[in-house]
Coordinates of C-alpha atoms in Angstrom, one line a residue:
M29 CA 71.3 -188.7 175.4
G30 CA 73.6 -190.1 177.8
A31 CA 74.8 -188.7 181.1
V32 CA 76.0 -185.5 181.9
V33 CA 78.9 -184.1 183.9
V34 CA 79.1 -184.0 187.9
D35 CA 78.8 -180.8 187.9
D36 CA 75.2 -180.9 186.2
S37 CA 73.8 -182.2 189.4
P38 CA 74.2 -179.5 192.2
S39 CA 70.9 -180.3 194.1
T40 CA 73.3 -182.8 196.1
V41 CA 76.5 -180.7 197.1
K42 CA 76.4 -177.4 199.4
A43 CA 77.3 -174.1 198.1
P44 CA 80.4 -173.4 200.1
D45 CA 79.5 -170.0 199.9
G46 CA 83.4 -169.0 199.5
G47 CA 86.7 -170.7 199.5
W48 CA 87.2 -171.2 195.7
G49 CA 83.6 -169.7 195.0
W50 CA 86.0 -166.1 194.7
A51 CA 87.8 -167.4 192.0
V52 CA 84.5 -168.6 190.3
L53 CA 83.3 -164.7 191.1
F54 CA 86.2 -162.9 189.9
G55 CA 85.6 -165.0 186.5
C56 CA 82.0 -164.5 186.4
F57 CA 82.9 -160.9 186.8
V58 CA 85.0 -160.2 184.0
I59 CA 82.6 -162.7 182.3
T60 CA 79.5 -160.0 182.4
G61 CA 82.0 -157.3 181.6
F62 CA 82.5 -158.8 178.7
S63 CA 79.3 -159.7 177.6
Y64 CA 77.3 -156.4 178.6
A65 CA 80.1 -153.9 177.6
F66 CA 81.8 -155.4 174.6
P67 CA 78.5 -154.9 172.1
K68 CA 78.5 -151.1 173.0
A69 CA 82.4 -150.3 173.0
V70 CA 83.4 -151.5 169.2
S71 CA 80.8 -148.9 168.3
V72 CA 83.4 -146.1 168.6
F73 CA 85.1 -148.1 165.6
F74 CA 82.1 -147.2 163.6
K75 CA 83.3 -144.1 162.0
E76 CA 86.4 -146.2 160.7
L77 CA 84.0 -148.7 159.3
I78 CA 82.1 -146.2 157.3
R79 CA 85.1 -144.3 156.0
E80 CA 86.5 -147.4 155.0
F81 CA 83.4 -149.6 153.5
G82 CA 81.2 -146.3 152.0
I83 CA 78.3 -147.6 154.6
G84 CA 76.0 -145.9 156.8
Y85 CA 75.4 -145.3 160.2
S86 CA 73.1 -148.1 160.5
D87 CA 74.5 -150.6 158.5
T88 CA 77.8 -150.6 161.3
A89 CA 75.1 -150.3 163.8
W90 CA 74.1 -154.1 162.9
I91 CA 77.3 -155.5 164.5
S92 CA 75.9 -154.6 168.0
S93 CA 72.4 -156.0 167.1
I94 CA 73.7 -159.2 166.2
L95 CA 76.3 -159.1 169.0
L96 CA 72.9 -158.7 171.4
A97 CA 71.0 -160.8 169.2
M98 CA 73.4 -163.6 169.5
L99 CA 73.9 -163.1 173.2
Y100 CA 70.2 -163.3 174.1
G101 CA 69.0 -165.6 171.2
T102 CA 71.3 -168.6 172.1
G103 CA 69.8 -168.9 175.8
P104 CA 68.1 -172.3 175.0
L105 CA 71.2 -173.8 172.4
C106 CA 73.6 -172.5 175.8
S107 CA 71.7 -174.7 178.0
I108 CA 72.0 -177.5 176.3
C109 CA 75.2 -177.4 175.7
V110 CA 75.5 -176.7 179.7
N111 CA 73.2 -179.8 180.3
R112 CA 75.3 -182.0 178.2
F113 CA 79.1 -181.4 178.5
G114 CA 79.2 -179.6 182.0
C115 CA 79.8 -175.0 182.4
R116 CA 83.7 -175.5 182.3
P117 CA 84.0 -177.1 178.8
V118 CA 81.4 -174.6 177.4
M119 CA 82.9 -171.8 178.5
M120 CA 86.2 -172.4 177.1
V121 CA 85.3 -173.2 173.6
G122 CA 83.2 -169.8 174.0
G123 CA 86.2 -168.1 174.7
L124 CA 88.1 -169.5 171.4
F125 CA 85.4 -168.6 169.4
A126 CA 84.7 -164.9 170.7
S127 CA 88.2 -164.4 170.3
L128 CA 88.3 -166.1 166.9
G129 CA 85.4 -163.9 165.7
M130 CA 87.1 -160.5 166.3
V131 CA 90.6 -161.9 164.7
C132 CA 89.1 -163.0 161.6
A133 CA 86.8 -159.6 161.4
S134 CA 90.2 -157.8 161.9
F135 CA 91.0 -159.3 158.1
C136 CA 87.5 -159.1 156.7
T137 CA 87.2 -156.9 152.9
S138 CA 83.7 -156.3 153.3
I139 CA 80.5 -155.2 156.6
I140 CA 78.8 -158.1 155.2
A141 CA 82.1 -160.7 156.3
I142 CA 82.4 -158.8 159.9
Y143 CA 78.8 -159.4 160.8
F144 CA 79.5 -163.4 160.5
T145 CA 82.9 -162.9 162.3
A146 CA 82.4 -160.3 164.8
G147 CA 78.8 -160.3 164.8
V148 CA 77.6 -163.7 164.9
L149 CA 80.8 -166.0 165.6
T150 CA 81.8 -163.1 168.7
G151 CA 78.3 -163.1 170.3
L152 CA 78.3 -166.7 170.1
G153 CA 81.2 -167.4 171.7
L154 CA 80.1 -164.4 174.6
A155 CA 76.5 -166.4 174.9
L156 CA 78.1 -169.2 176.5
N157 CA 80.4 -167.7 178.4
F158 CA 77.8 -165.6 179.9
Q159 CA 75.3 -168.1 180.8
P160 CA 77.2 -171.0 182.2
S161 CA 79.1 -168.1 184.2
L162 CA 76.0 -167.2 185.9
I163 CA 75.2 -171.1 186.4
M164 CA 78.2 -171.6 188.2
L165 CA 78.4 -168.8 190.5
N166 CA 74.8 -169.7 191.9
R167 CA 76.1 -172.8 192.8
Y168 CA 79.3 -171.5 194.6
F169 CA 76.7 -169.5 196.4
D170 CA 74.2 -169.9 198.5
K171 CA 73.8 -167.5 201.9
R172 CA 75.5 -165.1 199.8
R173 CA 74.7 -165.3 196.6
P174 CA 72.8 -161.7 196.3
L175 CA 75.7 -159.6 197.5
A176 CA 77.7 -162.8 194.7
N177 CA 75.3 -161.9 191.8
G178 CA 75.5 -157.6 192.6
L179 CA 79.2 -157.7 192.5
A180 CA 79.5 -160.0 189.4
A181 CA 76.8 -157.6 187.7
A182 CA 78.8 -154.9 188.3
G183 CA 81.4 -156.3 185.9
S184 CA 79.1 -154.5 183.1
P185 CA 79.4 -151.1 184.2
V186 CA 83.3 -151.4 184.7
F187 CA 84.2 -153.1 181.6
L188 CA 82.1 -150.4 179.8
C189 CA 83.9 -147.2 181.6
A190 CA 87.3 -149.4 180.9
L191 CA 86.8 -150.7 177.4
S192 CA 85.6 -148.1 175.4
P193 CA 88.6 -145.3 175.9
L194 CA 90.8 -148.4 175.1
G195 CA 89.1 -149.0 172.2
Q196 CA 89.5 -145.2 171.4
V197 CA 93.2 -145.7 172.1
L198 CA 93.1 -148.4 169.9
Q199 CA 92.0 -147.2 166.7
H200 CA 93.9 -143.9 167.0
E201 CA 97.1 -145.7 167.3
F202 CA 96.3 -148.9 165.4
G203 CA 93.8 -148.6 163.7
W204 CA 90.0 -150.4 163.5
R205 CA 92.5 -153.9 161.9
G206 CA 94.6 -153.5 164.6
G207 CA 91.9 -152.6 167.2
F208 CA 90.0 -155.9 166.5
L209 CA 92.9 -157.9 166.5
I210 CA 93.7 -156.8 169.7
L211 CA 90.4 -156.9 171.5
G212 CA 90.1 -160.8 170.2
G213 CA 93.0 -161.1 172.3
L214 CA 91.6 -159.9 175.3
L215 CA 88.9 -162.4 174.8
L216 CA 90.9 -165.0 175.2
N217 CA 90.4 -164.1 179.0
C218 CA 87.3 -165.8 178.7
C219 CA 89.0 -169.5 178.4
A220 CA 90.8 -168.6 181.3
C221 CA 87.9 -167.2 183.2
G222 CA 86.2 -170.3 182.0
A223 CA 89.0 -172.6 183.6
L224 CA 88.0 -171.3 186.8
M225 CA 84.7 -172.6 186.6
R226 CA 85.9 -175.6 188.8
P227 CA 82.8 -178.4 189.1
L228 CA 81.8 -178.4 192.5
E229 CA 82.6 -182.2 193.8
P230 CA 80.4 -184.0 196.4
P231 CA 81.6 -185.4 199.8
K232 CA 83.7 -189.2 199.6
N233 CA 80.6 -191.0 201.4
Q234 CA 78.2 -189.4 198.1
K235 CA 79.9 -189.6 195.3
E236 CA 78.6 -193.6 194.2
E237 CA 75.1 -192.5 195.0
T238 CA 75.4 -189.0 192.9
K239 CA 76.6 -191.3 190.0
E240 CA 73.8 -193.9 190.6
V241 CA 71.2 -191.3 190.2
V242 CA 72.9 -189.4 187.2
K243 CA 72.7 -192.9 185.4
A244 CA 69.1 -193.6 186.8
K245 CA 67.3 -190.3 185.9
P246 CA 69.4 -188.2 183.1
K247 CA 69.1 -184.7 183.5
K248 CA 67.1 -183.4 180.3
L249 CA 69.3 -180.8 178.4
L250 CA 66.5 -178.5 178.1
D251 CA 63.7 -179.1 180.8
F252 CA 60.4 -177.1 179.1
S253 CA 58.7 -178.2 182.7
V254 CA 59.6 -175.1 184.2
F255 CA 56.7 -173.0 181.9
K256 CA 54.7 -175.1 184.5
D257 CA 55.8 -173.0 187.5
R258 CA 53.8 -169.3 187.5
G259 CA 56.3 -167.5 188.5
F260 CA 58.4 -168.0 186.2
V261 CA 55.8 -167.2 183.7
I262 CA 55.3 -164.1 184.8
Y263 CA 59.0 -163.4 185.6
T264 CA 59.4 -164.1 181.9
I265 CA 56.7 -162.1 180.5
A266 CA 57.8 -158.9 183.0
A267 CA 61.1 -159.5 182.3
S268 CA 60.5 -159.5 178.5
I269 CA 58.3 -156.1 178.5
M270 CA 60.6 -154.3 180.8
V271 CA 63.9 -154.9 178.7
L272 CA 62.0 -153.5 175.6
G273 CA 62.3 -149.8 177.0
L274 CA 65.4 -150.8 179.9
F275 CA 68.2 -150.1 177.4
V276 CA 66.8 -147.0 175.5
P277 CA 67.8 -144.4 177.7
P278 CA 71.6 -145.3 177.6
V279 CA 71.3 -144.8 173.7
F280 CA 69.3 -142.1 173.3
V281 CA 69.8 -140.0 176.6
V282 CA 73.4 -138.3 175.1
S283 CA 71.4 -137.4 171.5
Y284 CA 68.7 -136.2 173.3
A285 CA 71.8 -133.6 175.2
K286 CA 73.1 -132.6 172.6
D287 CA 69.6 -131.3 170.8
L288 CA 69.0 -129.8 174.1
G289 CA 72.2 -127.8 172.5
N290 CA 75.0 -129.1 174.6
E291 CA 78.6 -129.7 173.4
D292 CA 79.0 -133.6 172.6
T293 CA 81.3 -133.7 175.7
K294 CA 78.7 -132.7 178.0
A295 CA 76.4 -135.1 176.7
A296 CA 79.1 -138.1 176.9
F297 CA 79.8 -137.2 180.1
L298 CA 76.1 -138.0 181.2
L299 CA 77.2 -141.7 180.3
T300 CA 79.7 -141.4 182.4
I301 CA 77.5 -140.2 185.5
L302 CA 75.5 -143.2 185.0
G303 CA 77.9 -145.3 184.6
F304 CA 79.5 -144.9 187.9
I305 CA 76.3 -144.9 189.7
D306 CA 75.7 -148.3 188.5
I307 CA 78.9 -149.6 189.5
F308 CA 78.3 -149.1 193.2
A309 CA 74.3 -149.4 192.8
R310 CA 74.8 -153.0 192.1
P311 CA 76.5 -154.5 194.9
T312 CA 75.0 -152.1 197.5
C313 CA 71.6 -153.7 196.1
G314 CA 73.0 -156.8 196.9
I315 CA 74.0 -156.4 200.1
I316 CA 70.8 -154.6 201.1
A317 CA 69.1 -158.1 198.8
G318 CA 71.1 -160.8 201.1
L319 CA 69.8 -159.0 204.7
K320 CA 68.0 -161.3 206.6
W321 CA 64.5 -159.5 207.2
V322 CA 64.8 -158.7 203.2
R323 CA 66.0 -162.0 201.4
P324 CA 62.9 -163.6 201.7
R325 CA 60.9 -160.8 200.2
C326 CA 63.4 -160.4 197.7
V327 CA 60.8 -160.8 194.4
Y328 CA 59.1 -157.6 196.2
L329 CA 62.7 -155.2 195.9
F330 CA 63.2 -156.4 192.2
G331 CA 59.3 -155.6 191.7
F332 CA 60.4 -152.0 193.3
A333 CA 63.4 -151.9 191.1
M334 CA 60.9 -152.0 187.9
I335 CA 58.6 -149.4 189.3
F336 CA 61.4 -147.3 190.4
N337 CA 63.1 -147.2 187.1
G338 CA 59.9 -147.2 185.1
F339 CA 58.8 -143.9 187.3
T340 CA 62.4 -142.7 186.8
D341 CA 61.9 -143.0 182.7
L342 CA 58.5 -140.7 183.4
M343 CA 60.2 -138.3 185.2
G344 CA 63.0 -138.1 182.7
S345 CA 60.8 -137.1 180.0
M346 CA 60.3 -133.6 182.0
S347 CA 64.1 -132.8 181.9
D348 CA 64.7 -129.9 179.6
T349 CA 67.9 -128.4 181.1
Y350 CA 71.3 -130.4 181.3
G351 CA 70.7 -130.7 185.2
G352 CA 67.9 -132.4 185.0
L353 CA 69.5 -134.4 182.6
V354 CA 71.9 -135.1 185.1
V355 CA 69.3 -135.8 188.0
F356 CA 67.7 -138.3 185.8
C357 CA 71.2 -140.2 185.0
I358 CA 72.1 -140.5 188.5
F359 CA 68.1 -142.0 189.9
F360 CA 68.2 -144.0 186.5
G361 CA 71.6 -145.4 186.9
I362 CA 70.5 -146.7 190.7
S363 CA 67.6 -148.4 189.4
Y364 CA 69.4 -149.4 186.3
G365 CA 71.8 -151.5 188.8
M366 CA 69.1 -152.8 191.5
V367 CA 67.5 -154.4 188.3
G368 CA 71.1 -155.5 187.4
A369 CA 71.7 -157.3 190.5
L370 CA 68.3 -158.5 191.0
Q371 CA 67.3 -160.0 187.9
F372 CA 68.6 -163.5 188.2
E373 CA 68.8 -163.3 192.3
V374 CA 65.0 -163.1 191.7
L375 CA 65.3 -166.1 188.4
M376 CA 66.9 -168.7 191.0
A377 CA 65.0 -168.0 194.3
I378 CA 61.7 -169.1 191.6
V379 CA 62.8 -172.1 189.8
G380 CA 65.9 -173.1 192.2
T381 CA 69.2 -174.3 191.6
H382 CA 68.1 -177.7 189.3
K383 CA 66.5 -175.8 186.8
F384 CA 68.4 -172.8 186.5
S385 CA 70.5 -173.5 183.7
S386 CA 67.3 -174.1 181.3
A387 CA 65.3 -171.4 183.3
I388 CA 67.9 -169.0 182.4
G389 CA 68.3 -169.7 178.3
L390 CA 64.5 -169.9 177.6
V391 CA 64.4 -165.7 179.9
L392 CA 66.7 -164.9 177.6
L393 CA 65.5 -166.0 174.5
A394 CA 62.4 -164.3 175.5
E395 CA 63.9 -161.1 176.0
A396 CA 66.2 -161.0 172.8
I397 CA 62.9 -159.8 170.5
A398 CA 62.7 -157.5 173.2
V399 CA 66.1 -156.5 173.1
L400 CA 66.2 -155.8 169.0
I401 CA 63.0 -154.2 168.7
G402 CA 63.2 -151.9 171.9
P403 CA 65.9 -149.0 170.5
P404 CA 65.0 -149.4 167.2
S405 CA 61.4 -148.7 168.0
A406 CA 62.0 -145.5 170.2
G407 CA 64.2 -143.8 167.4
K408 CA 61.1 -144.4 165.2
L409 CA 58.2 -143.3 167.5
G410 CA 60.1 -140.6 169.2
K411 CA 61.1 -139.2 165.7
G412 CA 65.0 -139.9 166.9
H413 CA 64.6 -139.4 170.5
F414 CA 64.3 -141.5 173.7
L415 CA 60.7 -142.2 174.3
V416 CA 60.1 -140.5 177.4
F417 CA 62.1 -137.6 175.7
P418 CA 60.9 -136.4 173.0
I419 CA 59.1 -133.6 175.0
P420 CA 61.1 -129.7 174.8
S421 CA 59.2 -128.3 177.3
V422 CA 57.0 -129.5 179.6
R423 CA 54.2 -127.3 178.3
K424 CA 53.9 -130.1 175.2
F425 CA 53.4 -132.8 178.0
K426 CA 50.1 -133.3 176.9
Q427 CA 50.4 -133.3 173.2
H428 CA 53.1 -136.0 173.7
Q429 CA 51.2 -138.4 176.1
Y430 CA 51.1 -141.3 173.6
Y431 CA 55.2 -141.6 173.2
I432 CA 55.2 -141.4 177.5
G433 CA 51.9 -143.9 178.0
R434 CA 54.7 -146.2 175.5
E435 CA 57.2 -146.1 178.5
L436 CA 55.1 -147.2 181.2
G437 CA 56.1 -151.1 180.1
P438 CA 58.8 -150.4 183.3
L439 CA 56.9 -149.2 185.7
H440 CA 53.3 -150.8 184.7
M441 CA 55.2 -154.7 184.8
G442 CA 56.7 -154.1 188.2
V443 CA 53.7 -153.2 190.0
T444 CA 51.9 -156.2 188.3
D445 CA 54.9 -158.1 188.6
L446 CA 54.1 -157.1 192.6
A447 CA 50.5 -157.6 192.3
L448 CA 50.8 -161.5 190.7
V449 CA 52.9 -162.7 193.5
R450 CA 51.1 -161.4 196.5
C451 CA 47.5 -162.5 195.0
K452 CA 49.5 -166.0 194.2
R453 CA 50.1 -166.0 197.9
M454 CA 47.2 -165.2 199.1
A455 CA 44.2 -166.2 196.9
A456 CA 44.4 -170.3 197.4
N457 CA 41.7 -170.2 194.7
P458 CA 43.5 -169.6 190.5
H459 CA 39.7 -167.9 189.8
E460 CA 39.8 -165.1 192.5
C461 CA 43.7 -164.9 191.6
A462 CA 42.7 -163.9 188.4
H463 CA 39.8 -161.6 189.1
N464 CA 42.1 -159.9 191.8
F465 CA 44.9 -159.3 189.2
S466 CA 42.2 -158.0 186.6
Q467 CA 40.8 -155.3 188.9
F468 CA 44.1 -154.4 189.8
C469 CA 45.1 -153.5 186.3
L470 CA 41.9 -151.8 185.6
R471 CA 42.0 -149.5 188.5
L472 CA 46.1 -148.9 187.6
R473 CA 44.4 -148.2 183.7
R474 CA 42.3 -145.6 185.4
S475 CA 44.6 -143.6 187.6
V476 CA 47.1 -143.0 184.1
F477 CA 45.0 -142.9 181.4
P478 CA 41.0 -141.7 183.0
G479 CA 39.9 -140.6 179.8
E480 CA 40.0 -144.4 178.1
C481 CA 38.6 -146.0 180.1
K482 CA 34.7 -145.0 181.0
A483 CA 33.5 -147.7 178.5
F484 CA 35.1 -150.1 181.6

């Protein structure tokens, strides 16, 4: 396969935990903001596209879906590119792709062409930036890694709060074509962020040894040995099921608030509340996760975040007033920020720095399917409402218990993640571990749905 670049052998280089790492953190903050906020920000142009091409809202929604599909589904491809060429060149090429896609989309005369330009090409460019930026961030930080991950993750809500109003201004002043063209120019900043990702260089006395090691054992372009790690398999399954419902509330909570009779501005303000709380929740959680007595137990904190998120969804199902939805958005913003700040920190703790580039690509691929089918499935099962929001009043709780049970994914998998990690550490015998886990799941199911488990 050929030799790889120096920055892909980080195991011999100590993380500086500062210095140029702060510039890398800033670049990662910007990239994370563009990657997560951009698919949502382009939705402000949907009405213009519907009017010009004579299509429905579901047709324009495919733009955001394709962007997310490329961001998650191309994970293994990004891992291969990073392991072969290094993070910096991959990110700079990705920035060019992301910008080129939006510029070309501004000249499109059909929605299909926009799918391929603003969807596929821009999505691929953002993917080639997002994954390498996380890899470089985790190479530059070790002791301060939880804080770094939390600060970088805060880029998502910050950019969402900035790009959505900016998109509305651009649409009003220049139309959707001019807006796409200007956003394409903004995406060129991804190239500048990629230039900040300077490869870590080992000390002079270790350079020759590092070169000899790289020549003797060339790195795999995609390391599937991570699946031999039971912790990685558990994490992948738990995260995939979690994201099935994780992104549903921001999609449907505004529509649900409108159906309750609230004004459009009041309904939209719910997302502002959620985003504002999320901005502060992510770095705060990173600080907490970096404490000496919390850092070794970070996986438990991540498990609690998933439990908290699922429990918040369940309690939100009883909100039939605007005040109740405000309280829901506050607590959901906290739990959502905790999950966002910890997800990659826990993955790094499980697989280590050396295998992180392959592990993150495989995890994102596993999550891609859940991200695509989550919101559409919620809308279909809930008849247009968010899964935990099909309840017009508490009195109809039992009638919709089935739909609420579908939202137990984050809650159940959060508890499962805790149980499995604890079982793995306490039980040396794998058969004992499997037995303990099965008994735990049975007790959990009996406690939630007692009438369904009598046969067991």
